[in-house]
Coordinates of C-alpha atoms in Angstrom, one line a residue:
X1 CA 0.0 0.0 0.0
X2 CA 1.4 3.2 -1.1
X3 CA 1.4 6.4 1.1
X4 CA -0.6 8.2 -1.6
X5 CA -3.4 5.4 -1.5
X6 CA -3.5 4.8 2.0
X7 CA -6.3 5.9 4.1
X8 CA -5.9 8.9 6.2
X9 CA -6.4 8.2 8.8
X10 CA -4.3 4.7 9.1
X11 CA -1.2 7.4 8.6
X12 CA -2.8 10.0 11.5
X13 CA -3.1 6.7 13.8
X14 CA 0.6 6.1 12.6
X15 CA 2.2 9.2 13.1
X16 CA 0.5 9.7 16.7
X17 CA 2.4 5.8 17.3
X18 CA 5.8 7.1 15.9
X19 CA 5.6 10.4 17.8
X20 CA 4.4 8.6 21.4
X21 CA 7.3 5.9 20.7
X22 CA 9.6 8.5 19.8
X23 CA 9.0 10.6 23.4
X24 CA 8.8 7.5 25.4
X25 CA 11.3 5.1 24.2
X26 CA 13.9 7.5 22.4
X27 CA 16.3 4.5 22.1
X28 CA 13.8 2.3 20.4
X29 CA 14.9 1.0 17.4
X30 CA 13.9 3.4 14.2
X31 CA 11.4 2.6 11.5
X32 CA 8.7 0.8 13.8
X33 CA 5.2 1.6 12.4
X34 CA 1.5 0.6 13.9
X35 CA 2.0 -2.6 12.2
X36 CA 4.8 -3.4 14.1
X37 CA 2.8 -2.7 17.1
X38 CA -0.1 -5.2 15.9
X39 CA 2.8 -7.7 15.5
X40 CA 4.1 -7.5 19.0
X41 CA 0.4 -7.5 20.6
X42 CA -0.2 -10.8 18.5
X43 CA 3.0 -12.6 19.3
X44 CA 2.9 -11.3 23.0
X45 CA -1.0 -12.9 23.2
X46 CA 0.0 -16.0 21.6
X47 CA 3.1 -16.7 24.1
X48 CA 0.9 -15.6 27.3
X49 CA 0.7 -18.6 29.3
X50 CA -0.9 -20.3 32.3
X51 CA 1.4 -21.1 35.7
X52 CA 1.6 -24.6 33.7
X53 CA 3.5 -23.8 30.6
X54 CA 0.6 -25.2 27.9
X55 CA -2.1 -23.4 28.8
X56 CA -3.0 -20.4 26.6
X57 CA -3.9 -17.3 29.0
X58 CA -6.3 -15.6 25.7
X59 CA -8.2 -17.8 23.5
X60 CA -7.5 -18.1 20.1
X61 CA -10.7 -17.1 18.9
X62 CA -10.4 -14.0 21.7
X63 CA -6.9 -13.1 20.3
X64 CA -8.1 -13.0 16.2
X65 CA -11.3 -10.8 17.3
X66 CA -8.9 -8.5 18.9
X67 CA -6.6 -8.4 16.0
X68 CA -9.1 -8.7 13.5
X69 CA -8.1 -11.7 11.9
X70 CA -10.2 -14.3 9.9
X71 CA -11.1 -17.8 10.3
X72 CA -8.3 -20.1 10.1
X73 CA -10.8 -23.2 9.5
X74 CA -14.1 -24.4 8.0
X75 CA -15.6 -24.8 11.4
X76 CA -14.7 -21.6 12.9
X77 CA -15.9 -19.8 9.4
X78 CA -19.5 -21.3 9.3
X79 CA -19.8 -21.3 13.5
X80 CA -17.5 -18.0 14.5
X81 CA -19.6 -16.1 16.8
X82 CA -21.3 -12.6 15.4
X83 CA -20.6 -10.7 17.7
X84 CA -17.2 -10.2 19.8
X85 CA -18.1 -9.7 23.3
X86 CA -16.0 -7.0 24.9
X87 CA -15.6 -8.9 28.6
X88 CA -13.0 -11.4 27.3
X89 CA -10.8 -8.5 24.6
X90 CA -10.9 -6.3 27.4
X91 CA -8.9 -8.9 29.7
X92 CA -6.8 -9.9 26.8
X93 CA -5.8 -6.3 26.6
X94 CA -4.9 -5.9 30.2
X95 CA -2.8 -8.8 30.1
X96 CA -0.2 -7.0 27.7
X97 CA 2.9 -5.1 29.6
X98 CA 2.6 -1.4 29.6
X99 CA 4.8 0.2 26.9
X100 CA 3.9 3.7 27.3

């Protein structure tokens, strides 16, 4: 996606993210975007784990409504639930480690 055909706001979002990251964390490494902050939210929900090692802290299907992902099966795409209830993507969000 080029700059010019980009939405607008998707580069207002992205310059308020490279500002904030530039203030706070002035020794991060350069050329981070919003994407790169999808990417660590992801990864970071994916490795959360229960006291046991195995157990996934945040559902799958709790962690791809939060990112906005699509079914990964043909079971989840006929049977996916409508609507994404806020209870469990709030938690999922409070588990991440504050950046900022």
């Amino acid at each position: 996606m080029t700059r010019n055909s980009a939405p607008r706001r998707h580069w207002a979002l992205d310059h308020v993210w490279r500002e904030c990251l530039e203030r706070s964390l002035p020794d991060a490494p350069k050329g981070l975007c919003l994407h790169s902050l999808r990417g660590y939210v992801n990864d970071t929900l994916i490795n959360l784990r229960e006291a046991d090692g195995r157990t996934q802290m945040v559902p799958d299907i709790d962690r791809r409504d939060l990112m906005g992902h699509v079914a990964t099966d043909t079971n989840e795409a006929n049977y996916r639930r409508d609507e994404k209830p806020l209870g469990p993507l709030y938690e999922a969000v409070k588990l991440l480690p504050q950046v900022f």
